[in-house]
Structures are given as C-alpha cells and as structure tokens.
Tab-separated table of N, CA, C and O in Angstrom:
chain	number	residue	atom	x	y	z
A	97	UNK	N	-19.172	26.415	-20.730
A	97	UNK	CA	-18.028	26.942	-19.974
A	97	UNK	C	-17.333	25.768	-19.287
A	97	UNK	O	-17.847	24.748	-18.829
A	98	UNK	N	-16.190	26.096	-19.312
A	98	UNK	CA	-15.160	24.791	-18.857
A	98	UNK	C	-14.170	25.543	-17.634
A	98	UNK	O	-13.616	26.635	-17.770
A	99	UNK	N	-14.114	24.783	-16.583
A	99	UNK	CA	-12.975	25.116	-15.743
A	99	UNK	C	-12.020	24.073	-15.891
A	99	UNK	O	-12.170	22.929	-15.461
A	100	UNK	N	-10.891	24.563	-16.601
A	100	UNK	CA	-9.241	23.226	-16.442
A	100	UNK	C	-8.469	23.369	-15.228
A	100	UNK	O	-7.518	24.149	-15.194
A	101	UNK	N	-8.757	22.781	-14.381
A	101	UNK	CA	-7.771	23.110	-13.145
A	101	UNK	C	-6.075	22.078	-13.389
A	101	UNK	O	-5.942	21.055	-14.060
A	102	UNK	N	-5.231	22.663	-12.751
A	102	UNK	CA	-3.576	21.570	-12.683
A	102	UNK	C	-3.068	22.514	-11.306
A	102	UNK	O	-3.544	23.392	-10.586
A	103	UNK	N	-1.606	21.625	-11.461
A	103	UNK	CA	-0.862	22.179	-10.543
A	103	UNK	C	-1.054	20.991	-9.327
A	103	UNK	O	-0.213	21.189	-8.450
A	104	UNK	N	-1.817	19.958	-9.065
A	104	UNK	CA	-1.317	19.592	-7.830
A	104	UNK	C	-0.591	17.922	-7.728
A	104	UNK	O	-0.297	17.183	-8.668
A	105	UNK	N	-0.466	17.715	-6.482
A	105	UNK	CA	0.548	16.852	-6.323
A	105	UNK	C	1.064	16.590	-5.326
A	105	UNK	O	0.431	17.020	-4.361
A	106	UNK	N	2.134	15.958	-5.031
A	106	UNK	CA	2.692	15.265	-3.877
A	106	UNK	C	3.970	16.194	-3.108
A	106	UNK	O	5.053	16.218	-3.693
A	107	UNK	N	3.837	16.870	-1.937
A	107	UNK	CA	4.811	16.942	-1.398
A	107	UNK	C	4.831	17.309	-0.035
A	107	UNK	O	3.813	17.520	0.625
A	108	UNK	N	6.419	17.415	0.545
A	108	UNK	CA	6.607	16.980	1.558
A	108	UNK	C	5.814	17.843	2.844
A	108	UNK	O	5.048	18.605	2.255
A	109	UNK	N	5.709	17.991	3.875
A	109	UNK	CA	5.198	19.041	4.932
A	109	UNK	C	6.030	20.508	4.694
A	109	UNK	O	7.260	20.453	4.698
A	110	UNK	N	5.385	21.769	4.495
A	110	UNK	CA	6.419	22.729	4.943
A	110	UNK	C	6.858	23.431	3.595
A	110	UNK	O	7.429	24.514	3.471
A	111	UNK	N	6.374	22.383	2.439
A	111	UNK	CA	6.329	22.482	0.874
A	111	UNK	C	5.667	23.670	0.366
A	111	UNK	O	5.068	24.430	1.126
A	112	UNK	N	5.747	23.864	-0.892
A	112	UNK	CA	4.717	24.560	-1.692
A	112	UNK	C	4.455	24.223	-3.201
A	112	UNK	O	5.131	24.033	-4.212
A	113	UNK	N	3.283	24.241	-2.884
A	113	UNK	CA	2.652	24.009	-4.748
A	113	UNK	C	1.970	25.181	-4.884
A	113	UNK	O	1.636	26.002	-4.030
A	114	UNK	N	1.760	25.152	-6.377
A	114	UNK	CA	0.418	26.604	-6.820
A	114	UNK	C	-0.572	26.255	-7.825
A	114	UNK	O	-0.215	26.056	-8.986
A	115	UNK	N	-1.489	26.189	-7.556
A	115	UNK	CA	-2.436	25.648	-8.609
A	115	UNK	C	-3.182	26.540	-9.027
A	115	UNK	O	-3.553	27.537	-8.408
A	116	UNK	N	-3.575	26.068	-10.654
A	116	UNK	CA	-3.939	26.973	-12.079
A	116	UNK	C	-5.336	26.854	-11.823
A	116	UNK	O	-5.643	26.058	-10.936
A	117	UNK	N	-6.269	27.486	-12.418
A	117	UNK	CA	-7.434	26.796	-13.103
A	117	UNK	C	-8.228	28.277	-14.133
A	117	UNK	O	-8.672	29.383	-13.824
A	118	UNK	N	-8.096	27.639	-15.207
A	118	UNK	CA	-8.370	28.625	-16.738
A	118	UNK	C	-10.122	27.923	-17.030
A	118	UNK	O	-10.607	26.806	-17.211
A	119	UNK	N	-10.627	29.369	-16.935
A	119	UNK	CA	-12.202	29.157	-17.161
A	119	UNK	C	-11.769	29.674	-19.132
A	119	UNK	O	-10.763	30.251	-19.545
A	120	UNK	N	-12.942	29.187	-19.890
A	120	UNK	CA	-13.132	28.930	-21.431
A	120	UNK	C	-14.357	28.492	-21.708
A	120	UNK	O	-15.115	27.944	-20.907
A	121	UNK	N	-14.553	28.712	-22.776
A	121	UNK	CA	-15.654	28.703	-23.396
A	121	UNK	C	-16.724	30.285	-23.688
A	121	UNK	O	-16.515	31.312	-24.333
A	122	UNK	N	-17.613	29.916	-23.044
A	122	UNK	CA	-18.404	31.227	-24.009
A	122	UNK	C	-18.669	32.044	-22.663
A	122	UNK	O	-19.541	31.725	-21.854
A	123	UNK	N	-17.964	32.944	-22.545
A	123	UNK	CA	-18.086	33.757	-21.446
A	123	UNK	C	-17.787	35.422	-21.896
A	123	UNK	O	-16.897	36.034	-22.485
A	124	UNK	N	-19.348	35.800	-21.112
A	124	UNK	CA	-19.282	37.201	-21.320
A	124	UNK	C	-18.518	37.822	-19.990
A	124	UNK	O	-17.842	38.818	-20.247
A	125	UNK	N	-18.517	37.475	-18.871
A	125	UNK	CA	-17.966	37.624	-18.249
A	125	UNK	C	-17.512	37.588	-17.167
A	125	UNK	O	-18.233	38.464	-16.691
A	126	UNK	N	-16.484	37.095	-15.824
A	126	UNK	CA	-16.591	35.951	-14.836
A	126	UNK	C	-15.981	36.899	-13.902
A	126	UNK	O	-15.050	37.681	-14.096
A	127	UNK	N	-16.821	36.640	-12.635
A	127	UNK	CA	-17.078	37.220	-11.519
A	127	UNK	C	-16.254	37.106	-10.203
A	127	UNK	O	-15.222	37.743	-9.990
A	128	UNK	N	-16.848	36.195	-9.319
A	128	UNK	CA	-15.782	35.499	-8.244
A	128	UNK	C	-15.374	34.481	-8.567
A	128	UNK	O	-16.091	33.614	-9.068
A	129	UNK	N	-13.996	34.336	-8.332
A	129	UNK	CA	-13.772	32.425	-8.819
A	129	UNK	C	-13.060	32.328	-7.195
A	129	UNK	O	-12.671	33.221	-6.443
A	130	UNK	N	-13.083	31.083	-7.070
A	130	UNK	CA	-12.768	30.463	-5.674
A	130	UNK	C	-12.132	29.133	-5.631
A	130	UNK	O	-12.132	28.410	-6.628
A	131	UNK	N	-11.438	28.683	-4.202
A	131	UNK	CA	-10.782	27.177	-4.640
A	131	UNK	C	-11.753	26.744	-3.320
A	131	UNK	O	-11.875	27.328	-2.243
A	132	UNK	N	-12.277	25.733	-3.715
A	132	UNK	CA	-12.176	24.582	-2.474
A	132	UNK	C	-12.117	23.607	-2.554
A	132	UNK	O	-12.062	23.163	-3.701
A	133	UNK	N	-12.093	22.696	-1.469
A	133	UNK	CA	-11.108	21.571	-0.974
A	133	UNK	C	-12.350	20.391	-0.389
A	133	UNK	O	-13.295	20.841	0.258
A	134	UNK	N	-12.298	19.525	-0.550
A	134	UNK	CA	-12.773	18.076	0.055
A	134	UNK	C	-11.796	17.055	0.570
A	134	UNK	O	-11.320	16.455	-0.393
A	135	UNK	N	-11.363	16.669	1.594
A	135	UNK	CA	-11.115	15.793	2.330
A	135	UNK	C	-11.785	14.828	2.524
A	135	UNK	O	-12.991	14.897	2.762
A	136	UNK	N	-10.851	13.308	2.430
A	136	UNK	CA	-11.751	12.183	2.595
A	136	UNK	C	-12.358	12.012	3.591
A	136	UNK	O	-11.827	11.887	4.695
A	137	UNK	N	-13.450	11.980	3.394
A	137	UNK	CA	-14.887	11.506	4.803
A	137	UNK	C	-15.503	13.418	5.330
A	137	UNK	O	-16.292	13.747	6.216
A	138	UNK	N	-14.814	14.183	4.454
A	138	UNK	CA	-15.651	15.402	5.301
A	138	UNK	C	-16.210	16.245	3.545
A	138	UNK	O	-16.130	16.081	2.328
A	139	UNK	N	-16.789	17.201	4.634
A	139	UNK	CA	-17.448	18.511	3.342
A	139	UNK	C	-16.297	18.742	2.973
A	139	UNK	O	-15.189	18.479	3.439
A	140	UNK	N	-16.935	19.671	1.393
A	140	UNK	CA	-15.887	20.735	0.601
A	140	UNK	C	-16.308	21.725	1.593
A	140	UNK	O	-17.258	21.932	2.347
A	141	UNK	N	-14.956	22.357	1.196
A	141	UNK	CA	-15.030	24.014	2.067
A	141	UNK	C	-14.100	24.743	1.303
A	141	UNK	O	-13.141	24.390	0.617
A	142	UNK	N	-14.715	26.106	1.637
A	142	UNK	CA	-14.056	27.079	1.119
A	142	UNK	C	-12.436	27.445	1.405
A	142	UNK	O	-12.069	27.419	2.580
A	143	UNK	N	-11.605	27.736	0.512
A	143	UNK	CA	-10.710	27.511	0.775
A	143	UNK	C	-10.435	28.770	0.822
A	143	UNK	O	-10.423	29.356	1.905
A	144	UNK	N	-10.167	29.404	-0.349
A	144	UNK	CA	-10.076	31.292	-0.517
A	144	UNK	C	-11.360	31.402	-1.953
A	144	UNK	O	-11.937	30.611	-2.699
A	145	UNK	N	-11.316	32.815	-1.732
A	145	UNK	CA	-12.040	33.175	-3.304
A	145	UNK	C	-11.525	34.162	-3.273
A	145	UNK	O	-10.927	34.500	-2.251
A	146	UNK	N	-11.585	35.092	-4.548
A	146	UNK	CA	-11.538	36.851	-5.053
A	146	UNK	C	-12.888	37.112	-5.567
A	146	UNK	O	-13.856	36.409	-5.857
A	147	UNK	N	-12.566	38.620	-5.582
A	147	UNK	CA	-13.591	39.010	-6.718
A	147	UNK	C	-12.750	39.709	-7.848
A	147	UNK	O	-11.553	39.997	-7.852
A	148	UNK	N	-13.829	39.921	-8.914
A	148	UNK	CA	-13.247	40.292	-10.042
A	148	UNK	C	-12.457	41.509	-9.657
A	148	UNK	O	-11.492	41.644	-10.409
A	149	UNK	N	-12.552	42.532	-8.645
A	149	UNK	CA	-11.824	43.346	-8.410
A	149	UNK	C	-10.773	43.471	-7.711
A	149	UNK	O	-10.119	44.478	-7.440
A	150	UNK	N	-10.562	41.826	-7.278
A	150	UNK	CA	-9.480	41.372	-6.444
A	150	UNK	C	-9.573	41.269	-4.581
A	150	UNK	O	-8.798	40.987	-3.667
A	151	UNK	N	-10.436	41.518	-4.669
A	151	UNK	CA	-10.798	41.591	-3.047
A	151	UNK	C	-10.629	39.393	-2.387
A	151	UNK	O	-11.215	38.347	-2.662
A	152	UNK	N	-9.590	39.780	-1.560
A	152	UNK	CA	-9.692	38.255	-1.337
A	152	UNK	C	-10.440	38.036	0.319
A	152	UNK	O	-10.442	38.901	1.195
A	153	UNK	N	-10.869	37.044	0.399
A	153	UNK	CA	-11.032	36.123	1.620
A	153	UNK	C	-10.488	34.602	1.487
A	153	UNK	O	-10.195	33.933	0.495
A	154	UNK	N	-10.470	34.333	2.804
A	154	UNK	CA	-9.613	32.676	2.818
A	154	UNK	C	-10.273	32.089	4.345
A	154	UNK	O	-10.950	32.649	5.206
A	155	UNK	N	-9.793	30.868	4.237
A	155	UNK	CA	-10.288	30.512	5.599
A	155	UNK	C	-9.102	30.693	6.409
A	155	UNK	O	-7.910	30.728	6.106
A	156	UNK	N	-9.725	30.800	7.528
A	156	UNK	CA	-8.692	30.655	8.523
A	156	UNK	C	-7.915	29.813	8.883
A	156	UNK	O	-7.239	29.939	9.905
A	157	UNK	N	-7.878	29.014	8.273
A	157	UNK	CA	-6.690	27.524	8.517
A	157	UNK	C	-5.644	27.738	7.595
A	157	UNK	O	-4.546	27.181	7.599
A	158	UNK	N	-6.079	28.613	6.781
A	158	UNK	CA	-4.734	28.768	5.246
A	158	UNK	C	-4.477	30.299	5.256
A	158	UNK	O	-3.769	30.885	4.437
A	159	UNK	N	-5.197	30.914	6.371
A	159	UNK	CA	-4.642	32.659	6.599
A	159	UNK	C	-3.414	32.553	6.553
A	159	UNK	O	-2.898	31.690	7.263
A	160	UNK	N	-2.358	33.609	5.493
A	160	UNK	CA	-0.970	33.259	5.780
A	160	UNK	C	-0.132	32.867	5.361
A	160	UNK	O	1.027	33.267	5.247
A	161	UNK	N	-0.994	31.433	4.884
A	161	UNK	CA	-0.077	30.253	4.391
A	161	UNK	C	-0.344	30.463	2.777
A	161	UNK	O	0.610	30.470	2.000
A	162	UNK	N	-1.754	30.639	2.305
A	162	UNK	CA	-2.086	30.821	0.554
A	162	UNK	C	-2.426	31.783	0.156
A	162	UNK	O	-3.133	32.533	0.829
A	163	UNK	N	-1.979	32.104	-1.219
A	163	UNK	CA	-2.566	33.271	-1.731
A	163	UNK	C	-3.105	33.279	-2.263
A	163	UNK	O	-2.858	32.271	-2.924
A	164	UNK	N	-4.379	33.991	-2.897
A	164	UNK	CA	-5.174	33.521	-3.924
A	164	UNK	C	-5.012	34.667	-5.261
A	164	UNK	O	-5.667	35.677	-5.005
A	165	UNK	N	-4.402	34.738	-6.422
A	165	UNK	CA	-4.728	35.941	-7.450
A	165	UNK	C	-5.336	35.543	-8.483
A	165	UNK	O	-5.615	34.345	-8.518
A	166	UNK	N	-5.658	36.257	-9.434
A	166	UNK	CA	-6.205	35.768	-10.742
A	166	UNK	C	-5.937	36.639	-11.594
A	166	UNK	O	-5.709	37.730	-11.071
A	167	UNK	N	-5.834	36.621	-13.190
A	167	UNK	CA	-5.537	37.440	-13.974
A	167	UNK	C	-6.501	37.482	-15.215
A	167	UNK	O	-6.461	36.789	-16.231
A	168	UNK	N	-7.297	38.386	-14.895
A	168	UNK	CA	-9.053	38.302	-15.719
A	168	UNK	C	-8.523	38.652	-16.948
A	168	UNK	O	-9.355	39.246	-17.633
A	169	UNK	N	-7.458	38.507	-17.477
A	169	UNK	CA	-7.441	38.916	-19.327
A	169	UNK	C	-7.454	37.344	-19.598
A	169	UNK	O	-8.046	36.921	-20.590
A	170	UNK	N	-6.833	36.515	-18.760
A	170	UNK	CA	-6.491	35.224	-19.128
A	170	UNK	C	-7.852	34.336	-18.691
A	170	UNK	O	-8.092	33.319	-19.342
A	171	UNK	N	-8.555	34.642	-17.816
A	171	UNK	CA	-9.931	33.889	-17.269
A	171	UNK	C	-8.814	32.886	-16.460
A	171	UNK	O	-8.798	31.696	-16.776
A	172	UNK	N	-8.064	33.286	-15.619
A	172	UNK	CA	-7.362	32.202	-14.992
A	172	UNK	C	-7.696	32.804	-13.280
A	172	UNK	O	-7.917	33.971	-12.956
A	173	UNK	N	-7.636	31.480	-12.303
A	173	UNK	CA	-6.996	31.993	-11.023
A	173	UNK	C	-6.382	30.855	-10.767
A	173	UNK	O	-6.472	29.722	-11.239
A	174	UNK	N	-5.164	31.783	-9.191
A	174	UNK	CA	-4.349	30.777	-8.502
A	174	UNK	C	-4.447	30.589	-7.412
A	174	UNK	O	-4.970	31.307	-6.560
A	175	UNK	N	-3.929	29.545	-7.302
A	175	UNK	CA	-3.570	29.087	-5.237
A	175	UNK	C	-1.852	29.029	-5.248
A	175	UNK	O	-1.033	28.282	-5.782
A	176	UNK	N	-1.778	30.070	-4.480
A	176	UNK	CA	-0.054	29.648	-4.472
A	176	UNK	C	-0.151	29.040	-2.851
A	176	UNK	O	-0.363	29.847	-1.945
A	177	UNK	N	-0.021	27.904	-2.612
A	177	UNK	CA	0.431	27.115	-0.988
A	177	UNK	C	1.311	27.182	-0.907
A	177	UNK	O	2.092	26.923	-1.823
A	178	UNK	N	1.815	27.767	0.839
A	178	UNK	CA	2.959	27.351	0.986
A	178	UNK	C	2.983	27.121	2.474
A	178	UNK	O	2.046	27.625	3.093
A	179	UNK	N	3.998	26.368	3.246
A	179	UNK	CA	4.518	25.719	4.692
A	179	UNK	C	2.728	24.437	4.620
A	179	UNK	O	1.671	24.238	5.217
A	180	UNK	N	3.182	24.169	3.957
A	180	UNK	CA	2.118	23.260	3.279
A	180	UNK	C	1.586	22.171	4.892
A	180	UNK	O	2.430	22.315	5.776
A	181	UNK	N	0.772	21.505	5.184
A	181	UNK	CA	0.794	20.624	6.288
A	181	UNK	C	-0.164	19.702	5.861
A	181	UNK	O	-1.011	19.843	4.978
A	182	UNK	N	0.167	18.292	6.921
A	182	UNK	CA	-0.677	17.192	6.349
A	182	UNK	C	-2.301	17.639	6.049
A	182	UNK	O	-2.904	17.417	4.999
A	183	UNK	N	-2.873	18.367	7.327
A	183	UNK	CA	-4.138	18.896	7.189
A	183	UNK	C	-4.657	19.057	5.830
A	183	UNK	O	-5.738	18.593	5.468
A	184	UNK	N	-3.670	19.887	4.910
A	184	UNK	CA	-4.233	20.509	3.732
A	184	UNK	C	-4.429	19.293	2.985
A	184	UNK	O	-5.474	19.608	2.414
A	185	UNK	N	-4.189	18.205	2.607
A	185	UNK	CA	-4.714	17.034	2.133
A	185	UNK	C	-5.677	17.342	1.244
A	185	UNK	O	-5.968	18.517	1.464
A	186	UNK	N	-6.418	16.863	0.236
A	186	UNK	CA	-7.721	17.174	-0.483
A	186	UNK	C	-7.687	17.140	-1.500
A	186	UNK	O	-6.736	17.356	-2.251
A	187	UNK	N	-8.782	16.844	-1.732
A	187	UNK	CA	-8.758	17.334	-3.671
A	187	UNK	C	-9.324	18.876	-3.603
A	187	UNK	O	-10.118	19.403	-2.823
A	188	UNK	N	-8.790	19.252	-4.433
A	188	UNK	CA	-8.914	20.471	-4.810
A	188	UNK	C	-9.732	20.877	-5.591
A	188	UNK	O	-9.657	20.132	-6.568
A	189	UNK	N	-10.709	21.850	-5.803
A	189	UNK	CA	-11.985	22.306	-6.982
A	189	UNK	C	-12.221	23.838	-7.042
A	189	UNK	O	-12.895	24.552	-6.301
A	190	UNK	N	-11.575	24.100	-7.986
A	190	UNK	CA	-11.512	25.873	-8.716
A	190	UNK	C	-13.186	25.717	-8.842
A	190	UNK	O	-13.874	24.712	-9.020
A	191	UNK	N	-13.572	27.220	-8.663
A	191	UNK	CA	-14.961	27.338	-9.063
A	191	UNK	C	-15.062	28.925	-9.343
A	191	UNK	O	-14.290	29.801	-8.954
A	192	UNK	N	-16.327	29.061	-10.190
A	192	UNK	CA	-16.215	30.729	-11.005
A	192	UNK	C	-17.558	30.795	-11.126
A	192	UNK	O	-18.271	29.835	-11.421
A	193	UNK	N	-17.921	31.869	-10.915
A	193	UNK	CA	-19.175	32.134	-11.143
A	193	UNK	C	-19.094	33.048	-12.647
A	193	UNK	O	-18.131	33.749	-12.956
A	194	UNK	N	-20.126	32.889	-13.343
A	194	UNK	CA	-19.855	33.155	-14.970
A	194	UNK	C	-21.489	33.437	-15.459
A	194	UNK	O	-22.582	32.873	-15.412
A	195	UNK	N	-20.767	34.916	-16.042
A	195	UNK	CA	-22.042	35.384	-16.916
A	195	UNK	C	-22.060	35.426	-18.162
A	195	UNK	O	-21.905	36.485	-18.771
A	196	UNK	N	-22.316	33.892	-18.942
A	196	UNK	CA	-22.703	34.302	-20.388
A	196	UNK	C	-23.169	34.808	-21.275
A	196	UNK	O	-22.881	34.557	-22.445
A	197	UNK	N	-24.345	35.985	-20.727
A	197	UNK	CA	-24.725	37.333	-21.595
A	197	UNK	C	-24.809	38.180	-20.657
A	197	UNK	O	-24.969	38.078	-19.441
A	198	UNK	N	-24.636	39.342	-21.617
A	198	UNK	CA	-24.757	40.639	-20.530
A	198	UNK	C	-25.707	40.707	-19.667
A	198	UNK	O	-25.577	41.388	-18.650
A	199	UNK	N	-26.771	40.039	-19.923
A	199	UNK	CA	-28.166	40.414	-18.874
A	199	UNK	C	-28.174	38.577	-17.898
A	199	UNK	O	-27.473	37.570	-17.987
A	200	UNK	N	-29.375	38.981	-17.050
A	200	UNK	CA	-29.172	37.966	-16.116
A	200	UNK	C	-28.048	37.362	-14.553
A	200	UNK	O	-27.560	38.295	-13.915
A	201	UNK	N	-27.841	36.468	-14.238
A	201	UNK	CA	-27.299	36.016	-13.324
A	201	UNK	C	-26.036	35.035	-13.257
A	201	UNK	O	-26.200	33.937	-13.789
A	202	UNK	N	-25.117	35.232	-12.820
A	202	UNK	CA	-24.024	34.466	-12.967
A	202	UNK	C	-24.384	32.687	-12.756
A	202	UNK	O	-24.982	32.154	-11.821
A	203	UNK	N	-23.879	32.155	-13.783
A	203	UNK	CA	-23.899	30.514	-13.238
A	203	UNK	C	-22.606	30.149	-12.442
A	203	UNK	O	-21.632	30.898	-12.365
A	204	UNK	N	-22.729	28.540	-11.678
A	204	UNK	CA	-21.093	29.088	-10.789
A	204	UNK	C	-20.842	27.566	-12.084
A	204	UNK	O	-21.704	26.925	-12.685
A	205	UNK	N	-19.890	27.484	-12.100
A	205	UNK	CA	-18.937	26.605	-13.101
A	205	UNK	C	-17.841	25.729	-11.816
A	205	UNK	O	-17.441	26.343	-10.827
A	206	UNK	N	-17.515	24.364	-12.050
A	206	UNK	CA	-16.611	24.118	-10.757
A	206	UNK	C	-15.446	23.167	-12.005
A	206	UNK	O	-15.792	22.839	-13.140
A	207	UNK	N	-14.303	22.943	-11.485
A	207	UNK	CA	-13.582	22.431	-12.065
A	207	UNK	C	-13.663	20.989	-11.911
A	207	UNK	O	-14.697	20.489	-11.468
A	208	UNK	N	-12.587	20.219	-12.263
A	208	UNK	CA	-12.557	18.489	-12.405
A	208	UNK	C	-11.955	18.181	-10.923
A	208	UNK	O	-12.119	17.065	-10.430
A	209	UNK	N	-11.268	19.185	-10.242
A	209	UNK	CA	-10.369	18.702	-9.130
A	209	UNK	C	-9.278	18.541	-9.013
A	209	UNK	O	-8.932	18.058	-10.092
A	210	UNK	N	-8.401	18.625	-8.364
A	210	UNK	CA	-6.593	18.331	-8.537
A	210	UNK	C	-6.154	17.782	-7.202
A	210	UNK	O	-6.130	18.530	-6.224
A	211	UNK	N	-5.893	16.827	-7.135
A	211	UNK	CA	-5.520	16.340	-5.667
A	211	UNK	C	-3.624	16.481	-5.050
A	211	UNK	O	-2.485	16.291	-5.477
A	212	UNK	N	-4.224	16.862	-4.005
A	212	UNK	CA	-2.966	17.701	-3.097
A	212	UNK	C	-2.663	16.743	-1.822
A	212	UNK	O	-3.302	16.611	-0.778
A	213	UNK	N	-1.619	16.200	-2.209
A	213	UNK	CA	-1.203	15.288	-1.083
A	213	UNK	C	0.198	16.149	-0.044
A	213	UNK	O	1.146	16.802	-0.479
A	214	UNK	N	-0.049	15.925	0.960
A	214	UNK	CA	1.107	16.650	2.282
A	214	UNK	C	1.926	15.328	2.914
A	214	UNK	O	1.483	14.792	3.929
A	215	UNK	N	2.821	14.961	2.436
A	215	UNK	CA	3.313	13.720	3.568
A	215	UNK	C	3.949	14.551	4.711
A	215	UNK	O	4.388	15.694	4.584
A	216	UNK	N	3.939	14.037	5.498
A	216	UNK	CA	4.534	14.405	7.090
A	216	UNK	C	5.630	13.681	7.176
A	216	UNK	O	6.310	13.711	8.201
C-alpha cells in the first residue's frame, strides 16, 4: 500500500492551499485517514482525521481554518487550508489506516510528506 500525497507549497499569510493524498495498492479496505504535521525542532501532531463514515476531528489550532474530506471510491483524502498563518509551517504527512483482507486489523500506511511554507 502506497500513500501519494501533493498539493503543498509556498504562500503568503491569510492564503490557502489543499492537499491530496491517494492511498493504492492492495487494499481491501481503508478506514481513518488523517493529516499530520511536523515542524522543525518539534513532534508530528495531529492535524485533522475522518472516518470512513466521515466523522471529522481537528486540532484546535486549525478549528475553522481546515477542512478535512475524503472520497472512499477514489481512496483519496483532503486538507483544504485556509487564512493560512506562519504557525502552520510543516511538512505535512497523510496517513490511513488500511485493511488488506477482510479479516484482521488495520495497518496505518503514512505518506512521503508535502511541505507547507506560510511567509508572513
């Protein structure tokens, strides 16, 4: 199983980007997918996730500001950002939890990263 994450990039404070990330490969079938974020010198943290039934949570620093959807025919989810601020800075990492046979336990799958720059 592969997570392709895109979508990020450079822009100004107050901005908005939306970032992709398409799970593939051999999947019977994928569960919660989630974005989070690493900043230089600190932890990843959760940024938002869904569940397959769409139920979202987010952190409270991006309440507001991001949305998170996904569209399970495609094995895709998004981050739509917006009033963007230096804070949000980070690389970015889609992650999915994924069940390759019907029986058993989801594995979580994380993407390559997409880095999100905010100039002020």
């Amino acid at each position: 199983v592969q997570l392709q994450a895109s979508g990020g990039g450079l822009v100004q404070a107050g901005g908005s980007l939306r970032l992709s990330c398409a799970a593939s490969g051999s999947i019977f079938r994928v569960n919660a997918m989630g974005w989070y974020r690493q900043a230089l010198g600190k932890q990843r943290e959760l940024v938002a996730a869904i569940t397959s039934g769409g139920r979202t949570n987010y952190a409270d620093s991006v309440e507001g500001r991001f949305t998170i959807s996904r569209d399970n025919a495609k094995n895709t989810v998004y981050l739509q950002m917006n009033s963007l601020k230096s804070e949000d800075t980070a690389v970015y990492y889609c992650n999915a939890k994924v069940y390759t046979t019907w029986y058993g336990r989801p594995n979580d799958y994380w993407g390559q990263g997409t880095q999100v720059t905010v100039s002020s």
